[in-house]
């Protein structure tokens, strides 16, 4: 499934990224790498972009970008520090 | 994966082009590099004090910032602040500039003799990804873990000695904001390179293998190995940032708070900034007249008061608004709210082809396009930034208000419209605001579907943790931006106002100056009259338009002078004079012209600087003037047939 489809409050593991090289490079350096765990924190009030937490940083991506990141679901274990939205 | 053992410092220094000038092995140029939000600018300010210079790298829009390291009493060392980047790879202009400077391939910039890498200690494993490729370049390098105090207070742990061993480079824990750990940088910079370096003696630096930059996956693996081997424990992310976000980005409260913030900033700039500007303008006029009176030679008096002082005044009246806007933008940015505002505004801005980060700059443009254009630096995507710069001057800035109010008061009856809901005058004023906004919107659409199409970089927004803005950083920012404006725009405005003055007094008649109507500029006004007649403008308006190229509000003063010397209208006030001399169609066409035209030398100067090209300000001037001409022509012709 695509990262854009993951519900708020859950996490996913990056499987692959299908983006042009320079965007890919930028996102990978922000931590969007295969096997990285991504928490979907919240959506902007207008419903898009969405804030993701990766590697301890909070990064917002538009749906048009997030749908090119393929993820798989993790076992539901929201970590202790996260609050329920 | 290919590996690379860093070459020892002496080899690098021998390659330095500066070796013939400088004693061998001494540092002279130091590069400062780090990811965005690592506190790099704070450290740069700390190390250089206020002795910094800002320019653009040749051919690109990347800002070049450098300064003597007076902050640590090393006036012999030049510190170059490289752009904040996440990686050396990729195709961003920023990354290319950083690589070129580090390799010594940037024209006009000496190759750095040593590198300081600033990393955010709160996010070390991710930020180490940038360090790897830089260390592999083999320059003498020190790694600085910034915000170490915050990391420790939140329960993070790192072993700097173990990290130094892993990286083969000295590592220091610092806090740029508080100034702790800076002495370690001083010690590092005291080394003279070579085997007898103090650092080489005190720290066991073992040549190690570092990954070569290309592959982010390898880089990441290396970075996590290093951070786990050095027992790095990331601090707990502060709950209150998340708590604050659940309110500030709330579906209902978020936009409401956002609107409140926006309205407050806007209101403050108008209710505080505008009177300050007016007050400053009046004060300066008074001062200019007083100073001019002390000069005994009449022509010199004229030159000082009208040729030079007017220019100084035109520059300085912008300052209160620039300072206020940058104060607010600074508070928003340093506290972390600016990123949230961009997140909230993104959906709206996307509909006109821009991104959320363009919102605050465009909003600022309603006060003044100059700080707005300077504030576009927060937009990383160069195409979006350029589009924002090009549309910002369409926003109804405060310099348009004098001519708007003059024309509206003279020509629009104060009748209520729509019952008694809104006055006709307010209605016209509002339409002019809408007109400017629509022009901006259409231009943005046009740009994004043509010249600036195919924006390759996506909208990626990092939300930093909330922090209290510090007075030190805010005042530095204000100082920096206003000094930049005064230096770069000031010189151009002075030159333009001087030329305009010379044109307004020549030719000399028996050693006396011409009056405005008989001067070169007056003749030009007559010359352009045929072109302006279809717009409903006479030659006086023509002169007004020519003289207001320096700044929009100048036209009111020019018209005053022109009608003041006209015997037919001498007794009448300027409003009545205009009513006597213009049709309503021409009057409305005049304000429509001002809604679109780029009558502002300061803005052009700032665009020239921010885009680092003459091309964009020229295109912008021609486009906006052309649009203004056509719109005014249509307005006058339509009104001529309607009324």
CSV table of N, CA, C and O in Angstrom, one decimal, chain B residues 557-637:
chain,number,residue,atom,x,y,z
B,557,UNK,N,3.4,64.0,-4.4
B,557,UNK,CA,4.2,65.2,-4.3
B,557,UNK,C,4.4,65.9,-5.6
B,557,UNK,O,4.3,67.2,-5.7
B,558,UNK,N,4.7,65.1,-6.6
B,558,UNK,CA,5.0,65.7,-8.0
B,558,UNK,C,3.8,66.4,-8.5
B,558,UNK,O,3.9,67.5,-9.0
B,559,UNK,N,2.6,65.8,-8.4
B,559,UNK,CA,1.4,66.4,-8.8
B,559,UNK,C,1.1,67.7,-8.1
B,559,UNK,O,0.7,68.7,-8.7
B,560,UNK,N,1.4,67.7,-6.8
B,560,UNK,CA,1.3,68.9,-6.0
B,560,UNK,C,2.1,70.0,-6.5
B,560,UNK,O,1.7,71.2,-6.7
B,561,UNK,N,3.4,69.7,-6.8
B,561,UNK,CA,4.3,70.7,-7.4
B,561,UNK,C,3.8,71.2,-8.7
B,561,UNK,O,3.7,72.4,-8.9
B,562,UNK,N,3.4,70.3,-9.6
B,562,UNK,CA,2.9,70.7,-10.9
B,562,UNK,C,1.7,71.6,-10.9
B,562,UNK,O,1.6,72.6,-11.5
B,563,UNK,N,0.7,71.2,-10.0
B,563,UNK,CA,-0.5,72.0,-10.0
B,563,UNK,C,-0.3,73.2,-9.2
B,563,UNK,O,-1.0,74.2,-9.4
B,564,UNK,N,0.6,73.2,-8.3
B,564,UNK,CA,1.0,74.3,-7.5
B,564,UNK,C,1.5,75.5,-8.3
B,564,UNK,O,1.2,76.6,-8.1
B,565,UNK,N,2.2,75.2,-9.4
B,565,UNK,CA,2.8,76.2,-10.2
B,565,UNK,C,1.8,76.6,-11.3
B,565,UNK,O,2.1,77.5,-12.1
B,566,UNK,N,0.8,75.9,-11.5
B,566,UNK,CA,-0.2,76.1,-12.6
B,566,UNK,C,-1.1,77.3,-12.1
B,566,UNK,O,-1.9,77.1,-11.2
B,567,UNK,N,-1.0,78.5,-12.8
B,567,UNK,CA,-1.9,79.6,-12.4
B,567,UNK,C,-3.4,79.3,-12.5
B,567,UNK,O,-4.1,79.9,-11.7
B,568,UNK,N,-3.8,78.5,-13.4
B,568,UNK,CA,-5.2,78.2,-13.5
B,568,UNK,C,-5.8,77.6,-12.3
B,568,UNK,O,-7.0,77.7,-11.9
B,569,UNK,N,-5.0,76.8,-11.6
B,569,UNK,CA,-5.5,76.0,-10.5
B,569,UNK,C,-4.9,76.3,-9.2
B,569,UNK,O,-5.1,75.6,-8.2
B,570,UNK,N,-4.1,77.4,-9.2
B,570,UNK,CA,-3.3,77.7,-8.0
B,570,UNK,C,-4.1,77.8,-6.7
B,570,UNK,O,-3.7,77.3,-5.6
B,571,UNK,N,-5.3,78.3,-6.8
B,571,UNK,CA,-6.1,78.5,-5.6
B,571,UNK,C,-6.8,77.2,-5.2
B,571,UNK,O,-7.2,77.1,-4.0
B,572,UNK,N,-6.9,76.3,-6.0
B,572,UNK,CA,-7.6,75.1,-5.7
B,572,UNK,C,-6.7,74.1,-5.0
B,572,UNK,O,-5.5,74.0,-5.2
B,573,UNK,N,-7.4,73.3,-4.2
B,573,UNK,CA,-6.6,72.2,-3.6
B,573,UNK,C,-6.3,71.2,-4.7
B,573,UNK,O,-6.8,71.2,-5.8
B,574,UNK,N,-5.4,70.2,-4.4
B,574,UNK,CA,-4.9,69.3,-5.4
B,574,UNK,C,-6.1,68.4,-5.9
B,574,UNK,O,-6.2,68.1,-7.1
B,575,UNK,N,-7.0,68.1,-5.0
B,575,UNK,CA,-8.2,67.3,-5.4
B,575,UNK,C,-9.0,68.0,-6.4
B,575,UNK,O,-9.4,67.4,-7.4
B,576,UNK,N,-9.3,69.2,-6.1
B,576,UNK,CA,-10.1,70.0,-7.0
B,576,UNK,C,-9.4,70.2,-8.3
B,576,UNK,O,-10.0,70.1,-9.4
B,577,UNK,N,-8.1,70.4,-8.2
B,577,UNK,CA,-7.3,70.6,-9.4
B,577,UNK,C,-7.4,69.3,-10.3
B,577,UNK,O,-7.5,69.4,-11.6
B,578,UNK,N,-7.3,68.2,-9.7
B,578,UNK,CA,-7.4,67.0,-10.5
B,578,UNK,C,-8.8,66.8,-11.1
B,578,UNK,O,-8.9,66.4,-12.2
B,579,UNK,N,-9.8,67.1,-10.3
B,579,UNK,CA,-11.2,67.1,-10.8
B,579,UNK,C,-11.3,67.9,-12.1
B,579,UNK,O,-12.0,67.6,-13.0
B,580,UNK,N,-10.6,69.1,-12.0
B,580,UNK,CA,-10.7,70.1,-13.0
B,580,UNK,C,-10.0,69.6,-14.3
B,580,UNK,O,-10.4,70.0,-15.4
B,581,UNK,N,-9.0,68.7,-14.1
B,581,UNK,CA,-8.1,68.4,-15.2
B,581,UNK,C,-8.3,67.0,-15.8
B,581,UNK,O,-7.7,66.7,-16.8
B,582,UNK,N,-9.0,66.2,-15.1
B,582,UNK,CA,-9.1,64.8,-15.5
B,582,UNK,C,-10.6,64.3,-15.6
B,582,UNK,O,-11.4,64.8,-14.8
B,583,UNK,N,-10.9,63.3,-16.4
B,583,UNK,CA,-12.2,62.7,-16.4
B,583,UNK,C,-12.2,61.7,-15.3
B,583,UNK,O,-11.1,61.2,-14.9
B,584,UNK,N,-13.3,61.2,-15.0
B,584,UNK,CA,-13.4,60.1,-14.0
B,584,UNK,C,-12.8,58.9,-14.5
B,584,UNK,O,-12.1,58.1,-13.9
B,585,UNK,N,-13.0,58.7,-15.9
B,585,UNK,CA,-12.4,57.5,-16.5
B,585,UNK,C,-10.8,57.5,-16.4
B,585,UNK,O,-10.2,56.5,-16.0
B,586,UNK,N,-10.2,58.7,-16.6
B,586,UNK,CA,-8.8,58.8,-16.5
B,586,UNK,C,-8.3,58.6,-15.1
B,586,UNK,O,-7.3,58.0,-14.8
B,587,UNK,N,-9.1,59.1,-14.1
B,587,UNK,CA,-8.8,59.0,-12.7
B,587,UNK,C,-8.8,57.5,-12.3
B,587,UNK,O,-7.8,57.0,-11.6
B,588,UNK,N,-9.8,56.8,-12.7
B,588,UNK,CA,-9.9,55.4,-12.3
B,588,UNK,C,-8.8,54.6,-13.0
B,588,UNK,O,-8.1,53.7,-12.4
B,589,UNK,N,-8.5,55.0,-14.3
B,589,UNK,CA,-7.5,54.3,-15.0
B,589,UNK,C,-6.1,54.6,-14.3
B,589,UNK,O,-5.3,53.7,-14.3
B,590,UNK,N,-6.0,55.7,-13.7
B,590,UNK,CA,-4.7,56.0,-13.0
B,590,UNK,C,-4.5,55.1,-11.8
B,590,UNK,O,-3.4,54.5,-11.6
B,591,UNK,N,-5.5,54.9,-11.0
B,591,UNK,CA,-5.4,54.0,-9.9
B,591,UNK,C,-5.2,52.5,-10.3
B,591,UNK,O,-4.5,51.7,-9.7
B,592,UNK,N,-5.9,52.2,-11.4
B,592,UNK,CA,-5.7,50.8,-12.0
B,592,UNK,C,-4.3,50.7,-12.4
B,592,UNK,O,-3.6,49.6,-12.2
B,593,UNK,N,-3.8,51.7,-13.1
B,593,UNK,CA,-2.4,51.7,-13.5
B,593,UNK,C,-1.4,51.4,-12.3
B,593,UNK,O,-0.6,50.5,-12.3
B,594,UNK,N,-1.7,52.1,-11.2
B,594,UNK,CA,-0.9,51.9,-10.0
B,594,UNK,C,-1.0,50.6,-9.4
B,594,UNK,O,-0.2,50.1,-8.7
B,595,UNK,N,-2.2,49.9,-9.5
B,595,UNK,CA,-2.4,48.6,-9.0
B,595,UNK,C,-1.5,47.6,-9.6
B,595,UNK,O,-1.0,46.6,-9.0
B,596,UNK,N,-1.1,47.8,-10.9
B,596,UNK,CA,-0.3,46.8,-11.6
B,596,UNK,C,1.1,47.2,-11.8
B,596,UNK,O,2.0,46.4,-11.9
B,597,UNK,N,1.4,48.5,-11.9
B,597,UNK,CA,2.7,49.0,-12.4
B,597,UNK,C,3.8,48.8,-11.3
B,597,UNK,O,3.5,48.8,-10.1
B,598,UNK,N,5.0,48.5,-11.8
B,598,UNK,CA,6.1,48.3,-10.9
B,598,UNK,C,6.8,49.6,-10.7
B,598,UNK,O,7.9,49.9,-11.2
B,599,UNK,N,6.2,50.5,-9.9
B,599,UNK,CA,6.8,51.9,-9.7
B,599,UNK,C,7.6,51.8,-8.4
B,599,UNK,O,7.2,52.5,-7.5
B,600,UNK,N,8.6,51.1,-8.3
B,600,UNK,CA,9.3,51.0,-7.1
B,600,UNK,C,10.8,50.5,-7.3
B,600,UNK,O,11.0,49.4,-7.6
B,601,UNK,N,11.7,51.5,-7.2
B,601,UNK,CA,13.1,51.1,-7.4
B,601,UNK,C,13.6,50.2,-6.3
B,601,UNK,O,14.4,49.3,-6.6
B,602,UNK,N,13.1,50.4,-5.1
B,602,UNK,CA,13.6,49.5,-4.0
B,602,UNK,C,13.3,48.0,-4.3
B,602,UNK,O,14.1,47.1,-4.1
B,603,UNK,N,12.0,47.8,-4.7
B,603,UNK,CA,11.7,46.4,-5.0
B,603,UNK,C,12.5,45.8,-6.1
B,603,UNK,O,13.0,44.7,-6.1
B,604,UNK,N,12.7,46.7,-7.2
B,604,UNK,CA,13.6,46.2,-8.3
B,604,UNK,C,15.0,45.9,-7.8
B,604,UNK,O,15.6,44.8,-8.2
B,605,UNK,N,15.5,46.7,-6.9
B,605,UNK,CA,16.9,46.5,-6.4
B,605,UNK,C,16.9,45.2,-5.6
B,605,UNK,O,17.9,44.4,-5.7
B,606,UNK,N,15.9,45.0,-4.8
B,606,UNK,CA,15.9,43.8,-4.0
B,606,UNK,C,15.7,42.5,-4.9
B,606,UNK,O,16.3,41.5,-4.6
B,607,UNK,N,14.8,42.6,-5.9
B,607,UNK,CA,14.6,41.5,-6.8
B,607,UNK,C,16.0,41.2,-7.5
B,607,UNK,O,16.4,40.0,-7.7
B,608,UNK,N,16.6,42.2,-7.9
B,608,UNK,CA,17.9,42.1,-8.6
B,608,UNK,C,18.9,41.3,-7.6
B,608,UNK,O,19.6,40.4,-8.1
B,609,UNK,N,18.9,41.6,-6.4
B,609,UNK,CA,19.8,41.0,-5.4
B,609,UNK,C,19.4,39.6,-5.1
B,609,UNK,O,20.2,38.6,-5.2
B,610,UNK,N,18.1,39.4,-4.9
B,610,UNK,CA,17.6,38.1,-4.5
B,610,UNK,C,17.6,37.0,-5.6
B,610,UNK,O,17.7,35.8,-5.3
B,611,UNK,N,17.5,37.5,-6.9
B,611,UNK,CA,17.5,36.5,-8.0
B,611,UNK,C,18.9,36.5,-8.5
B,611,UNK,O,19.2,35.6,-9.4
B,612,UNK,N,19.8,37.4,-8.1
B,612,UNK,CA,21.2,37.4,-8.5
B,612,UNK,C,21.2,37.6,-10.1
B,612,UNK,O,22.0,37.0,-10.7
B,613,UNK,N,20.3,38.3,-10.6
B,613,UNK,CA,20.3,38.5,-12.1
B,613,UNK,C,19.6,39.8,-12.4
B,613,UNK,O,18.8,40.3,-11.7
B,614,UNK,N,20.0,40.4,-13.5
B,614,UNK,CA,19.3,41.6,-14.0
B,614,UNK,C,18.1,41.2,-14.8
B,614,UNK,O,17.2,42.0,-15.0
B,615,UNK,N,18.1,40.0,-15.3
B,615,UNK,CA,17.0,39.5,-16.2
B,615,UNK,C,15.7,39.6,-15.5
B,615,UNK,O,14.7,40.1,-16.1
B,616,UNK,N,15.6,39.0,-14.3
B,616,UNK,CA,14.2,39.0,-13.7
B,616,UNK,C,13.7,40.3,-13.3
B,616,UNK,O,12.5,40.6,-13.7
B,617,UNK,N,14.4,41.3,-12.7
B,617,UNK,CA,13.8,42.6,-12.5
B,617,UNK,C,13.4,43.3,-13.8
B,617,UNK,O,12.4,43.9,-13.8
B,618,UNK,N,14.2,43.1,-14.9
B,618,UNK,CA,13.8,43.7,-16.1
B,618,UNK,C,12.5,43.1,-16.7
B,618,UNK,O,11.6,43.8,-17.0
B,619,UNK,N,12.5,41.8,-16.7
B,619,UNK,CA,11.2,41.1,-17.1
B,619,UNK,C,10.0,41.6,-16.3
B,619,UNK,O,9.0,41.9,-16.8
B,620,UNK,N,10.3,41.6,-15.0
B,620,UNK,CA,9.2,42.0,-14.1
B,620,UNK,C,8.7,43.4,-14.3
B,620,UNK,O,7.5,43.7,-14.4
B,621,UNK,N,9.6,44.3,-14.5
B,621,UNK,CA,9.3,45.7,-14.8
B,621,UNK,C,8.5,45.8,-16.1
B,621,UNK,O,7.5,46.5,-16.1
B,622,UNK,N,9.0,45.2,-17.1
B,622,UNK,CA,8.3,45.3,-18.4
B,622,UNK,C,6.9,44.6,-18.4
B,622,UNK,O,5.9,45.2,-18.8
B,623,UNK,N,6.8,43.4,-17.7
B,623,UNK,CA,5.6,42.7,-17.6
B,623,UNK,C,4.5,43.6,-16.9
B,623,UNK,O,3.4,43.8,-17.3
B,624,UNK,N,5.0,44.1,-15.7
B,624,UNK,CA,4.0,44.8,-14.9
B,624,UNK,C,3.6,46.1,-15.5
B,624,UNK,O,2.5,46.5,-15.5
B,625,UNK,N,4.6,46.8,-16.1
B,625,UNK,CA,4.2,48.1,-16.8
B,625,UNK,C,3.3,47.9,-18.0
B,625,UNK,O,2.4,48.6,-18.2
B,626,UNK,N,3.6,46.8,-18.7
B,626,UNK,CA,2.8,46.5,-19.9
B,626,UNK,C,1.4,46.2,-19.4
B,626,UNK,O,0.4,46.7,-20.0
B,627,UNK,N,1.3,45.4,-18.4
B,627,UNK,CA,-0.1,45.0,-17.9
B,627,UNK,C,-0.8,46.3,-17.4
B,627,UNK,O,-2.0,46.4,-17.6
B,628,UNK,N,0.0,47.1,-16.7
B,628,UNK,CA,-0.6,48.4,-16.1
B,628,UNK,C,-1.2,49.2,-17.3
B,628,UNK,O,-2.3,49.8,-17.2
B,629,UNK,N,-0.4,49.3,-18.3
B,629,UNK,CA,-0.8,50.2,-19.5
B,629,UNK,C,-2.1,49.7,-20.1
B,629,UNK,O,-3.0,50.4,-20.3
B,630,UNK,N,-2.1,48.3,-20.4
B,630,UNK,CA,-3.2,47.7,-21.0
B,630,UNK,C,-4.5,47.9,-20.2
B,630,UNK,O,-5.5,48.2,-20.6
B,631,UNK,N,-4.3,47.6,-18.9
B,631,UNK,CA,-5.4,47.6,-18.0
B,631,UNK,C,-6.0,49.0,-17.8
B,631,UNK,O,-7.2,49.3,-17.9
B,632,UNK,N,-5.1,50.0,-17.8
B,632,UNK,CA,-5.5,51.4,-17.6
B,632,UNK,C,-6.2,51.9,-18.9
B,632,UNK,O,-7.2,52.6,-18.9
B,633,UNK,N,-5.7,51.4,-20.1
B,633,UNK,CA,-6.3,51.7,-21.4
B,633,UNK,C,-7.7,51.2,-21.4
B,633,UNK,O,-8.6,51.9,-21.8
B,634,UNK,N,-7.8,49.9,-21.1
B,634,UNK,CA,-9.2,49.3,-21.1
B,634,UNK,C,-10.1,50.0,-20.2
B,634,UNK,O,-11.3,50.3,-20.6
B,635,UNK,N,-9.6,50.3,-19.0
B,635,UNK,CA,-10.5,51.0,-18.0
B,635,UNK,C,-11.0,52.3,-18.5
B,635,UNK,O,-12.2,52.6,-18.5
B,636,UNK,N,-10.1,53.1,-19.0
B,636,UNK,CA,-10.5,54.5,-19.5
B,636,UNK,C,-11.4,54.4,-20.7
B,636,UNK,O,-12.4,55.1,-20.7
B,637,UNK,N,-11.1,53.5,-21.6
B,637,UNK,CA,-12.0,53.3,-22.8
B,637,UNK,C,-13.4,52.8,-22.4
B,637,UNK,O,-14.4,53.4,-22.9
